[in-house]
Tab-separated table of C-alpha atoms in Angstrom:
chain	number	residue	atom	x	y	z
A	1	UNK	CA	-19.480	-6.560	16.515
A	2	UNK	CA	-16.298	-8.401	15.561
A	3	UNK	CA	-13.166	-6.291	15.378
A	4	UNK	CA	-11.207	-9.221	14.005
A	5	UNK	CA	-10.618	-10.407	10.481
A	6	UNK	CA	-12.588	-13.621	10.004
A	7	UNK	CA	-13.033	-16.104	7.181
A	8	UNK	CA	-16.634	-17.103	6.538
A	9	UNK	CA	-18.507	-19.033	3.892
A	10	UNK	CA	-21.245	-16.830	2.396
A	11	UNK	CA	-23.519	-18.447	-0.202
A	12	UNK	CA	-20.907	-21.164	-0.685
A	13	UNK	CA	-18.071	-18.703	-1.344
A	14	UNK	CA	-15.261	-18.007	1.094
A	15	UNK	CA	-15.113	-14.373	2.122
A	16	UNK	CA	-13.093	-12.322	4.551
A	17	UNK	CA	-15.214	-10.287	6.949
A	18	UNK	CA	-14.014	-7.407	9.094
A	19	UNK	CA	-15.822	-5.087	11.436
A	20	UNK	CA	-16.718	-1.587	10.317
A	21	UNK	CA	-16.086	1.429	12.525
A	22	UNK	CA	-16.992	5.106	12.651
A	23	UNK	CA	-14.719	8.079	13.304
A	24	UNK	CA	-16.395	11.212	14.635
A	25	UNK	CA	-14.580	14.557	14.833
A	26	UNK	CA	-15.531	15.939	18.258
A	27	UNK	CA	-13.344	19.069	18.199
A	28	UNK	CA	-11.222	20.996	15.724
A	29	UNK	CA	-11.874	22.887	12.506
A	30	UNK	CA	-13.731	19.887	11.014
A	31	UNK	CA	-15.993	19.367	14.070
A	32	UNK	CA	-19.034	17.097	13.595
A	33	UNK	CA	-17.540	15.525	10.486
A	34	UNK	CA	-17.622	11.721	10.522
A	35	UNK	CA	-16.855	8.731	8.329
A	36	UNK	CA	-17.656	5.009	8.350
A	37	UNK	CA	-14.953	2.599	7.206
A	38	UNK	CA	-15.697	0.474	4.154
A	39	UNK	CA	-12.310	-1.212	3.818
A	40	UNK	CA	-9.733	-2.658	6.215
A	41	UNK	CA	-7.730	0.590	6.125
A	42	UNK	CA	-8.833	4.192	6.632
A	43	UNK	CA	-6.420	7.072	6.051
A	44	UNK	CA	-6.597	10.493	7.707
A	45	UNK	CA	-4.927	13.778	6.742
A	46	UNK	CA	-5.330	17.071	4.919
A	47	UNK	CA	-4.518	15.677	1.473
A	48	UNK	CA	-7.689	15.191	-0.622
A	49	UNK	CA	-6.657	11.613	-1.353
A	50	UNK	CA	-7.312	10.535	2.235
A	51	UNK	CA	-10.507	8.779	3.314
A	52	UNK	CA	-11.086	11.340	6.093
A	53	UNK	CA	-9.914	14.803	5.051
A	54	UNK	CA	-9.414	17.309	7.869
A	55	UNK	CA	-9.079	21.046	7.162
A	56	UNK	CA	-6.737	21.717	10.072
A	57	UNK	CA	-3.268	23.332	9.794
A	58	UNK	CA	-1.950	21.148	12.647
A	59	UNK	CA	-2.749	17.957	10.695
A	60	UNK	CA	-0.187	16.542	8.228
A	61	UNK	CA	-1.006	15.716	4.620
A	62	UNK	CA	-0.902	12.003	5.416
A	63	UNK	CA	-1.229	11.963	9.178
A	64	UNK	CA	-2.177	8.431	10.208
A	65	UNK	CA	-4.060	5.285	9.209
A	66	UNK	CA	-6.338	2.886	11.061
A	67	UNK	CA	-6.006	-0.737	9.958
A	68	UNK	CA	-8.201	-3.703	10.843
A	69	UNK	CA	-5.809	-6.507	11.838
A	70	UNK	CA	-6.269	-10.024	13.290
A	71	UNK	CA	-5.405	-8.545	16.714
A	72	UNK	CA	-7.892	-5.683	16.427
A	73	UNK	CA	-7.995	-2.141	14.961
A	74	UNK	CA	-4.523	-0.592	14.852
A	75	UNK	CA	-3.773	3.121	14.495
A	76	UNK	CA	-0.398	4.000	12.986
A	77	UNK	CA	1.180	7.449	12.740
A	78	UNK	CA	2.750	8.217	9.333
A	79	UNK	CA	5.590	10.383	10.610
A	80	UNK	CA	3.293	13.367	11.107
A	81	UNK	CA	4.664	16.707	12.259
A	82	UNK	CA	2.459	17.150	15.336
A	83	UNK	CA	1.950	13.513	16.194
A	84	UNK	CA	-0.951	11.208	16.994
A	85	UNK	CA	-2.221	10.606	20.527
A	86	UNK	CA	-4.422	7.895	21.977
A	87	UNK	CA	-6.216	8.865	25.214
A	88	UNK	CA	-3.664	11.649	25.648
A	89	UNK	CA	-0.526	9.536	25.081
A	90	UNK	CA	1.530	10.118	21.950
A	91	UNK	CA	1.931	6.900	19.988
A	92	UNK	CA	3.673	5.564	16.905
A	93	UNK	CA	1.305	2.604	16.642
A	94	UNK	CA	-1.267	1.197	19.058
A	95	UNK	CA	-4.438	-0.863	19.174
A	96	UNK	CA	-7.668	1.081	19.719
A	97	UNK	CA	-10.433	0.243	22.179
A	98	UNK	CA	-14.109	1.164	21.626
A	99	UNK	CA	-14.805	4.788	22.527
A	100	UNK	CA	-11.115	5.727	22.443
A	101	UNK	CA	-10.252	9.399	21.934
A	102	UNK	CA	-7.683	10.030	19.202
A	103	UNK	CA	-5.742	13.279	18.913
A	104	UNK	CA	-4.534	14.233	15.430
A	105	UNK	CA	-2.686	17.514	15.667
A	106	UNK	CA	-5.219	19.691	17.488
A	107	UNK	CA	-8.211	17.765	16.129
A	108	UNK	CA	-9.904	15.230	18.413
A	109	UNK	CA	-11.729	12.163	17.082
A	110	UNK	CA	-13.758	9.421	18.731
A	111	UNK	CA	-13.459	5.796	17.583
A	112	UNK	CA	-16.757	3.856	17.506
A	113	UNK	CA	-16.916	0.194	16.411
A	114	UNK	CA	-20.102	-0.748	14.566
A	115	UNK	CA	-22.200	-3.909	14.438
A	116	UNK	CA	-22.000	-4.142	10.635
A	117	UNK	CA	-19.294	-6.086	8.814
A	118	UNK	CA	-17.615	-5.440	5.488
A	119	UNK	CA	-16.732	-8.428	3.319
A	120	UNK	CA	-14.034	-9.176	0.759
A	121	UNK	CA	-13.896	-12.220	-1.565
A	122	UNK	CA	-11.229	-14.905	-1.089
A	123	UNK	CA	-9.810	-17.142	-3.794
A	124	UNK	CA	-10.547	-20.837	-3.374
A	125	UNK	CA	-7.020	-21.584	-4.628
A	126	UNK	CA	-3.712	-21.536	-2.742
A	127	UNK	CA	-1.806	-20.420	-5.823
A	128	UNK	CA	-2.044	-17.782	-8.510
A	129	UNK	CA	0.492	-18.203	-11.285
A	130	UNK	CA	3.772	-18.782	-9.368
A	131	UNK	CA	2.630	-17.069	-6.147
A	132	UNK	CA	1.679	-19.338	-3.236
A	133	UNK	CA	-0.354	-18.741	-0.087
A	134	UNK	CA	-3.144	-20.343	1.911
A	135	UNK	CA	-3.577	-17.481	4.384
A	136	UNK	CA	-6.698	-15.296	4.059
A	137	UNK	CA	-4.456	-12.290	3.309
A	138	UNK	CA	-2.862	-13.972	0.276
A	139	UNK	CA	-6.080	-15.576	-0.976
A	140	UNK	CA	-7.682	-12.158	-0.823
A	141	UNK	CA	-4.918	-10.883	-3.121
A	142	UNK	CA	-5.339	-13.919	-5.409
A	143	UNK	CA	-9.049	-13.081	-5.754
A	144	UNK	CA	-8.179	-9.596	-7.011
A	145	UNK	CA	-5.219	-10.348	-9.271
A	146	UNK	CA	-7.044	-11.840	-12.296
A	147	UNK	CA	-9.060	-8.616	-12.729
A	148	UNK	CA	-5.993	-6.462	-12.066
A	149	UNK	CA	-3.920	-8.388	-14.610
A	150	UNK	CA	-6.616	-8.183	-17.271
A	151	UNK	CA	-6.800	-4.391	-16.975
A	152	UNK	CA	-4.287	-1.830	-18.181
A	153	UNK	CA	-4.218	0.104	-14.894
A	154	UNK	CA	-1.070	1.195	-13.126
A	155	UNK	CA	-0.403	-0.960	-10.048
A	156	UNK	CA	1.572	-0.074	-6.913
A	157	UNK	CA	2.882	-3.106	-5.017
A	158	UNK	CA	3.781	-2.412	-1.377
A	159	UNK	CA	5.593	-4.779	0.951
A	160	UNK	CA	8.735	-5.383	2.934
A	161	UNK	CA	11.908	-6.587	1.247
A	162	UNK	CA	11.650	-10.232	0.268
A	163	UNK	CA	7.852	-10.530	0.267
A	164	UNK	CA	7.667	-11.274	-3.469
A	165	UNK	CA	6.770	-7.956	-5.107
A	166	UNK	CA	8.872	-8.721	-8.175
A	167	UNK	CA	7.368	-12.200	-8.529
A	168	UNK	CA	3.833	-10.777	-8.446
A	169	UNK	CA	4.745	-8.064	-10.950
A	170	UNK	CA	5.968	-10.698	-13.422
A	171	UNK	CA	2.861	-12.783	-12.797
A	172	UNK	CA	0.590	-9.798	-13.489
A	173	UNK	CA	2.414	-9.224	-16.784
A	174	UNK	CA	2.217	-12.907	-17.787
A	175	UNK	CA	-1.545	-12.913	-17.219
A	176	UNK	CA	-2.187	-9.621	-19.000
A	177	UNK	CA	-3.032	-8.885	-22.649
A	178	UNK	CA	0.583	-7.642	-22.964
A	179	UNK	CA	2.091	-11.038	-22.062
A	180	UNK	CA	3.704	-11.555	-25.486
A	181	UNK	CA	5.481	-8.167	-25.304
A	182	UNK	CA	8.543	-7.179	-23.226
A	183	UNK	CA	8.657	-7.049	-19.428
A	184	UNK	CA	11.380	-4.527	-18.517
A	185	UNK	CA	12.606	-4.101	-14.939
A	186	UNK	CA	14.120	-0.838	-13.669
A	187	UNK	CA	15.714	-1.051	-10.210
A	188	UNK	CA	15.430	2.569	-9.094
A	189	UNK	CA	17.622	1.932	-6.053
A	190	UNK	CA	20.649	0.592	-7.895
A	191	UNK	CA	21.048	3.165	-10.702
A	192	UNK	CA	23.289	6.190	-10.011
A	193	UNK	CA	21.219	9.419	-9.869
A	194	UNK	CA	23.180	10.869	-12.802
A	195	UNK	CA	22.145	7.966	-15.053
A	196	UNK	CA	18.532	7.386	-14.029
A	197	UNK	CA	17.024	9.701	-16.662
A	198	UNK	CA	19.016	8.037	-19.431
A	199	UNK	CA	18.049	4.597	-18.082
A	200	UNK	CA	14.348	5.471	-18.167
A	201	UNK	CA	14.092	7.588	-21.307
A	202	UNK	CA	17.251	6.817	-23.316
A	203	UNK	CA	19.683	9.244	-24.939
A	204	UNK	CA	21.022	10.377	-28.284
A	205	UNK	CA	24.650	10.202	-29.313
A	206	UNK	CA	26.615	13.020	-27.670
A	207	UNK	CA	23.837	13.853	-25.178
A	208	UNK	CA	26.445	13.775	-22.390
A	209	UNK	CA	30.067	12.812	-21.897
A	210	UNK	CA	30.398	9.124	-22.604
A	211	UNK	CA	27.252	8.862	-24.748
A	212	UNK	CA	29.101	7.479	-27.774
A	213	UNK	CA	25.969	6.092	-29.420
A	214	UNK	CA	22.212	6.468	-29.201
A	215	UNK	CA	20.403	4.176	-26.774
A	216	UNK	CA	16.741	3.394	-26.120
A	217	UNK	CA	15.609	3.710	-22.505
A	218	UNK	CA	13.549	1.242	-20.495
A	219	UNK	CA	10.204	2.816	-21.421
A	220	UNK	CA	11.026	2.652	-25.103
A	221	UNK	CA	12.306	-0.933	-24.791
A	222	UNK	CA	9.052	-1.956	-23.108
A	223	UNK	CA	6.778	-0.633	-25.883
A	224	UNK	CA	3.472	-2.551	-26.013
A	225	UNK	CA	4.618	-4.394	-22.888
A	226	UNK	CA	5.166	-3.608	-19.207
A	227	UNK	CA	7.784	-1.564	-17.381
A	228	UNK	CA	8.315	-2.488	-13.738
A	229	UNK	CA	9.721	0.330	-11.579
A	230	UNK	CA	11.157	-1.570	-8.627
A	231	UNK	CA	11.822	0.337	-5.381
A	232	UNK	CA	10.175	3.479	-6.746
A	233	UNK	CA	10.659	5.114	-3.326
A	234	UNK	CA	14.386	5.377	-4.129
A	235	UNK	CA	13.779	7.542	-7.214
A	236	UNK	CA	15.625	10.886	-6.810
A	237	UNK	CA	13.312	13.794	-6.043
A	238	UNK	CA	14.435	15.839	-9.061
A	239	UNK	CA	13.583	12.908	-11.361
A	240	UNK	CA	10.046	12.475	-10.073
A	241	UNK	CA	8.375	15.343	-12.016
A	242	UNK	CA	9.924	14.024	-15.235
A	243	UNK	CA	8.492	10.577	-14.595
A	244	UNK	CA	5.128	12.109	-13.700
A	245	UNK	CA	5.090	14.094	-16.948
A	246	UNK	CA	5.857	10.949	-18.951
A	247	UNK	CA	3.047	9.039	-17.238
A	248	UNK	CA	0.547	11.875	-17.681
A	249	UNK	CA	1.396	12.749	-21.276
A	250	UNK	CA	2.246	9.165	-22.317
A	251	UNK	CA	5.259	10.456	-24.222
A	252	UNK	CA	9.004	10.586	-23.577
A	253	UNK	CA	11.994	12.359	-25.056
A	254	UNK	CA	15.469	10.883	-25.174
A	255	UNK	CA	18.189	12.986	-23.586
A	256	UNK	CA	19.575	15.275	-26.269
A	257	UNK	CA	16.462	14.983	-28.454
A	258	UNK	CA	13.401	17.159	-29.034
A	259	UNK	CA	11.445	14.326	-30.667
A	260	UNK	CA	8.508	13.034	-28.571
A	261	UNK	CA	8.062	9.259	-28.584
A	262	UNK	CA	4.512	8.026	-27.831
A	263	UNK	CA	4.340	5.482	-25.014
A	264	UNK	CA	2.352	2.280	-25.253
A	265	UNK	CA	3.345	0.654	-21.973
A	266	UNK	CA	1.755	-0.462	-18.746
A	267	UNK	CA	3.456	0.650	-15.543
A	268	UNK	CA	3.871	-1.467	-12.435
A	269	UNK	CA	5.759	-0.066	-9.442
A	270	UNK	CA	6.935	-1.521	-6.149
A	271	UNK	CA	8.249	-0.115	-2.887
A	272	UNK	CA	9.284	-1.394	0.536
A	273	UNK	CA	8.397	1.992	2.053
A	274	UNK	CA	5.116	3.642	2.945
A	275	UNK	CA	5.186	6.412	0.347
A	276	UNK	CA	2.784	8.498	2.429
A	277	UNK	CA	5.496	8.813	5.059
A	278	UNK	CA	7.970	9.765	2.328
A	279	UNK	CA	5.561	12.494	1.195
A	280	UNK	CA	5.453	13.889	4.745
A	281	UNK	CA	9.266	13.900	4.783
A	282	UNK	CA	9.363	15.772	1.481
A	283	UNK	CA	11.144	12.848	-0.198
A	284	UNK	CA	8.322	11.846	-2.554
A	285	UNK	CA	5.857	13.898	-4.579
A	286	UNK	CA	2.202	13.439	-3.715
A	287	UNK	CA	1.106	13.930	-7.340
A	288	UNK	CA	3.380	11.096	-8.494
A	289	UNK	CA	2.113	8.912	-5.635
A	290	UNK	CA	-1.490	9.331	-6.750
A	291	UNK	CA	-0.553	8.718	-10.371
A	292	UNK	CA	1.052	5.400	-9.384
A	293	UNK	CA	-1.559	4.485	-6.769
A	294	UNK	CA	-4.381	3.631	-9.189
A	295	UNK	CA	-4.506	0.093	-7.796
A	296	UNK	CA	-2.550	-0.685	-4.623
A	297	UNK	CA	-1.707	-4.212	-3.511
A	298	UNK	CA	-0.065	-4.666	-0.109
A	299	UNK	CA	1.837	-7.942	0.243
A	300	UNK	CA	1.972	-8.842	3.936
A	301	UNK	CA	5.213	-10.036	5.553
A	302	UNK	CA	5.530	-13.676	6.584
A	303	UNK	CA	5.048	-12.872	10.260
A	304	UNK	CA	1.482	-11.777	9.425
A	305	UNK	CA	0.711	-15.001	7.536
A	306	UNK	CA	2.305	-17.941	9.357
A	307	UNK	CA	-0.113	-20.338	7.623
A	308	UNK	CA	1.893	-19.806	4.428
A	309	UNK	CA	5.246	-20.889	5.853
A	310	UNK	CA	4.715	-24.714	5.681
A	311	UNK	CA	3.345	-24.418	2.144
A	312	UNK	CA	6.371	-22.394	1.015
A	313	UNK	CA	8.835	-24.714	2.762
A	314	UNK	CA	7.367	-27.752	0.985
A	315	UNK	CA	7.422	-25.925	-2.365
A	316	UNK	CA	11.052	-24.828	-2.076
A	317	UNK	CA	12.092	-28.235	-0.745
A	318	UNK	CA	10.669	-30.020	-3.805
A	319	UNK	CA	12.262	-27.407	-6.042
A	320	UNK	CA	15.767	-27.894	-4.635
A	321	UNK	CA	15.513	-31.687	-4.287
A	322	UNK	CA	14.248	-31.904	-7.858
A	323	UNK	CA	11.363	-34.208	-6.971
A	324	UNK	CA	7.759	-33.017	-7.101
A	325	UNK	CA	6.707	-35.792	-4.689
A	326	UNK	CA	9.382	-35.095	-2.038
A	327	UNK	CA	8.352	-33.862	1.404
A	328	UNK	CA	10.517	-32.106	4.019
A	329	UNK	CA	11.069	-34.042	7.231
A	330	UNK	CA	8.819	-33.165	10.201
A	331	UNK	CA	11.903	-32.003	12.151
A	332	UNK	CA	12.972	-29.631	9.387
A	333	UNK	CA	9.427	-28.353	8.961
A	334	UNK	CA	9.073	-27.774	12.718
A	335	UNK	CA	12.448	-26.012	12.956
A	336	UNK	CA	11.749	-23.661	10.062
A	337	UNK	CA	8.205	-22.877	11.189
A	338	UNK	CA	9.474	-21.673	14.572
A	339	UNK	CA	11.541	-18.882	13.049
A	340	UNK	CA	10.278	-15.365	12.407
A	341	UNK	CA	11.839	-14.767	8.955
A	342	UNK	CA	12.458	-10.994	8.998
A	343	UNK	CA	13.813	-11.382	5.447
A	344	UNK	CA	10.473	-12.897	4.443
A	345	UNK	CA	10.092	-15.349	1.545
A	346	UNK	CA	13.559	-14.615	0.169
A	347	UNK	CA	15.195	-15.542	3.470
A	348	UNK	CA	13.020	-18.636	3.845
A	349	UNK	CA	13.923	-19.835	0.364
A	350	UNK	CA	17.646	-19.477	1.096
A	351	UNK	CA	17.237	-21.385	4.362
A	352	UNK	CA	15.496	-24.295	2.620
A	353	UNK	CA	18.192	-24.350	-0.072
A	354	UNK	CA	20.880	-24.493	2.638
A	355	UNK	CA	19.051	-27.298	4.435
A	356	UNK	CA	18.843	-29.378	1.254
A	357	UNK	CA	22.497	-28.700	0.453
A	358	UNK	CA	23.743	-29.699	3.922
A	359	UNK	CA	21.353	-32.601	4.371
A	360	UNK	CA	21.949	-32.424	8.133
A	361	UNK	CA	19.560	-30.535	10.402
A	362	UNK	CA	22.096	-30.225	13.222
A	363	UNK	CA	24.644	-28.712	10.825
A	364	UNK	CA	21.974	-26.355	9.488
A	365	UNK	CA	21.067	-25.216	13.012
A	366	UNK	CA	24.710	-24.639	13.891
A	367	UNK	CA	25.387	-22.652	10.723
A	368	UNK	CA	22.209	-20.610	11.148
A	369	UNK	CA	23.112	-19.800	14.753
A	370	UNK	CA	26.569	-18.604	13.649
A	371	UNK	CA	25.016	-16.268	11.078
A	372	UNK	CA	22.494	-14.773	13.531
A	373	UNK	CA	24.261	-13.619	16.685
A	374	UNK	CA	21.914	-13.107	19.612
A	375	UNK	CA	20.968	-9.450	20.032
A	376	UNK	CA	21.342	-8.105	23.543
A	377	UNK	CA	19.389	-5.319	25.209
A	378	UNK	CA	20.339	-4.123	28.669
A	379	UNK	CA	22.598	-7.142	29.209
A	380	UNK	CA	19.804	-9.680	28.533
A	381	UNK	CA	18.682	-11.576	25.457
A	382	UNK	CA	15.877	-9.829	23.604
A	383	UNK	CA	13.905	-13.066	23.346
A	384	UNK	CA	11.677	-13.282	26.424
A	385	UNK	CA	10.973	-16.392	28.434
A	386	UNK	CA	7.360	-17.489	28.138
A	387	UNK	CA	5.186	-15.758	30.729
A	388	UNK	CA	1.756	-17.458	31.009
A	389	UNK	CA	0.344	-14.473	32.901
A	390	UNK	CA	0.665	-12.210	29.852
A	391	UNK	CA	-1.814	-11.939	27.002
A	392	UNK	CA	-0.502	-12.381	23.473
A	393	UNK	CA	-0.694	-8.631	22.859
A	394	UNK	CA	1.111	-7.746	26.104
A	395	UNK	CA	3.876	-10.275	25.450
A	396	UNK	CA	4.276	-9.029	21.885
A	397	UNK	CA	4.383	-5.366	22.983
A	398	UNK	CA	7.038	-6.168	25.597
A	399	UNK	CA	9.210	-8.029	23.091
A	400	UNK	CA	8.865	-5.260	20.492
A	401	UNK	CA	9.751	-2.588	23.069
A	402	UNK	CA	12.917	-4.434	24.111
A	403	UNK	CA	13.937	-4.923	20.488
A	404	UNK	CA	13.257	-1.245	19.690
A	405	UNK	CA	15.461	-0.107	22.565
A	406	UNK	CA	18.278	-2.399	21.487
A	407	UNK	CA	17.987	-1.377	17.825
A	408	UNK	CA	17.991	2.400	18.300
A	409	UNK	CA	20.813	2.162	20.852
A	410	UNK	CA	22.933	0.095	18.444
A	411	UNK	CA	21.993	2.319	15.487
A	412	UNK	CA	22.979	5.592	17.144
A	413	UNK	CA	26.080	3.999	18.663
A	414	UNK	CA	27.355	2.891	15.259
A	415	UNK	CA	26.925	6.432	13.960
A	416	UNK	CA	28.809	8.089	16.840
A	417	UNK	CA	25.536	9.296	18.399
A	418	UNK	CA	24.788	11.492	15.354
A	419	UNK	CA	21.004	11.431	15.010
A	420	UNK	CA	20.845	12.678	11.424
A	421	UNK	CA	23.362	10.154	10.089
A	422	UNK	CA	21.703	7.324	12.026
A	423	UNK	CA	18.243	8.190	10.646
A	424	UNK	CA	19.567	8.329	7.067
A	425	UNK	CA	21.320	4.972	7.470
A	426	UNK	CA	18.136	3.295	8.750
A	427	UNK	CA	15.965	5.059	6.145
A	428	UNK	CA	13.693	6.448	8.820
A	429	UNK	CA	12.447	9.893	9.701
A	430	UNK	CA	14.703	11.709	12.170
A	431	UNK	CA	11.706	12.833	14.253
A	432	UNK	CA	10.558	9.217	14.472
A	433	UNK	CA	14.028	8.147	15.648
A	434	UNK	CA	14.084	10.941	18.222
A	435	UNK	CA	10.688	9.841	19.544
A	436	UNK	CA	11.923	6.260	19.922
A	437	UNK	CA	14.993	7.477	21.812
A	438	UNK	CA	12.814	9.528	24.142
A	439	UNK	CA	10.440	6.626	24.624
A	440	UNK	CA	13.276	4.371	25.774
A	441	UNK	CA	15.159	6.986	27.810
A	442	UNK	CA	18.089	7.206	25.389
A	443	UNK	CA	17.673	10.775	24.153
A	444	UNK	CA	20.698	12.008	26.097
A	445	UNK	CA	22.968	9.687	24.153
A	446	UNK	CA	22.621	11.490	20.825
A	447	UNK	CA	24.002	14.518	19.052
A	448	UNK	CA	21.321	16.171	16.916
A	449	UNK	CA	23.752	17.832	14.501
A	450	UNK	CA	23.864	16.921	10.837
C-alpha cells in the first residue's frame, strides 16, 4: 500500500493516486464504529458535517483531520478543547504510522492503512484561464474548475495569503454562464464592522447618520453576476446570521427598508483561515460554514508545490520584460527557486518585478537580504546546517521546532508577555499558543491575563 500521493497514467489519462486508510474506534461512546477514507482528507468531530462523527462529549465539533500528503498521512488538531494524542503524546500535527493509536478527547481510534488506492483526475494542461501550475496539486484543481465554473454552486476557496484565491475567483466567474454580468468583490477584512451591513445589503436615505442618499449594496450591484466575499473569516460574528439568512432566502433588505429584493447572484468566498478552527473558537457560525462550503477548493502554498516556482518565475519575467519570448537567466532562476516564499505567489511576483527593475542579481540579493533580517533562536540562526544523517522529515521537524520557539518567544515578548493580546495579534487560538509555549519550555514567560 502506498501512503504517498503519486501521479500515474491510467487508460492514457493522468491521475493522482493516494492510499486509502481505515479508522476504527476501539474505545469510547462510539466503540466499534469505523470509516474508510475515500478522499485525501478525513475530518473527525461531533458535528454531523464531519466524515467520522463521534457521539462523545469530550470530542470537539471539528476536532481534527487526517490528510494524505506527499510525506505520508498527517493528523492535524483543529484547536480542539481536549486535544489530540498520538501514541499517548499530545500533538498539534504529526505524521501517522500504520497501527498508530489516536486519542481524540476520551475516544481512542486505530489507524490502519489499506492496500486499495483512491484516484483523482489531473488536467493535462499547466494553465487554466490565468492560473498556472504544473504540480499535481494544481493540475488536480484545474481538472475540477471547468465543472465548478459551469455550475451555479457556492464555492469556498481556502489558502494562505498570496496563493491566488482572488485570481481563481475571477477565473471561475469569467468561465461561468454569468461572465457577462458584474463581478463584485467585498473585502470583509477591510470594512469597518459598523459599515459591513450597508456594504453588503445597501441602505436607504436617512437609514443612519451620514446616509445622505440611498445606495445599493454589493449583492444588489452583482445581480445576475457573482459576488466574491474575500476573507470571509473576518466577517463580524453578529453579521454572520444576516448573511446566512440572505443566502438561504435569496433575498436582502436595504438598511432602513422593509422591501425585500430578490437575489440572482452566485456567491464565491475565500479565507486564509481554517474555518473549522474558527467554529471551535466560537468566532464563526457552523451553519454559515456549511452554507458556504458547498464546493471547497484548497489552494496549496508554494512550499507544497515547488514544481510551480520555475513556471511562475518565467511567466512573471516575460510579463515585466514585455517580451513573450524572454527567459530569466539560469542564475536568477536558481536564486529564486532556492527561497521558500512564505508570502507565496504574491511575494514571488514582487521579487521577479524587483529583479527585472534592478537588472543586477547581486543588487537584488543585497536588497532582499536587507529586507529579510535573519531570525535568531537561542542565539543561533534558525536555518540549520545540512546534516546528512537526518531524514528529510527529521530535518524538517527540527527546523520547524526551532522556528516555532523563536516565533512564539518573539510574539509574546512584543506583547509584554500577555498571552491573550499575543494570540489576538497572531490570529491564533490562545490555547494553541499556550501549548506551543509549554512545548518549548517558555510557559513561565507569559502572563495569562486579558
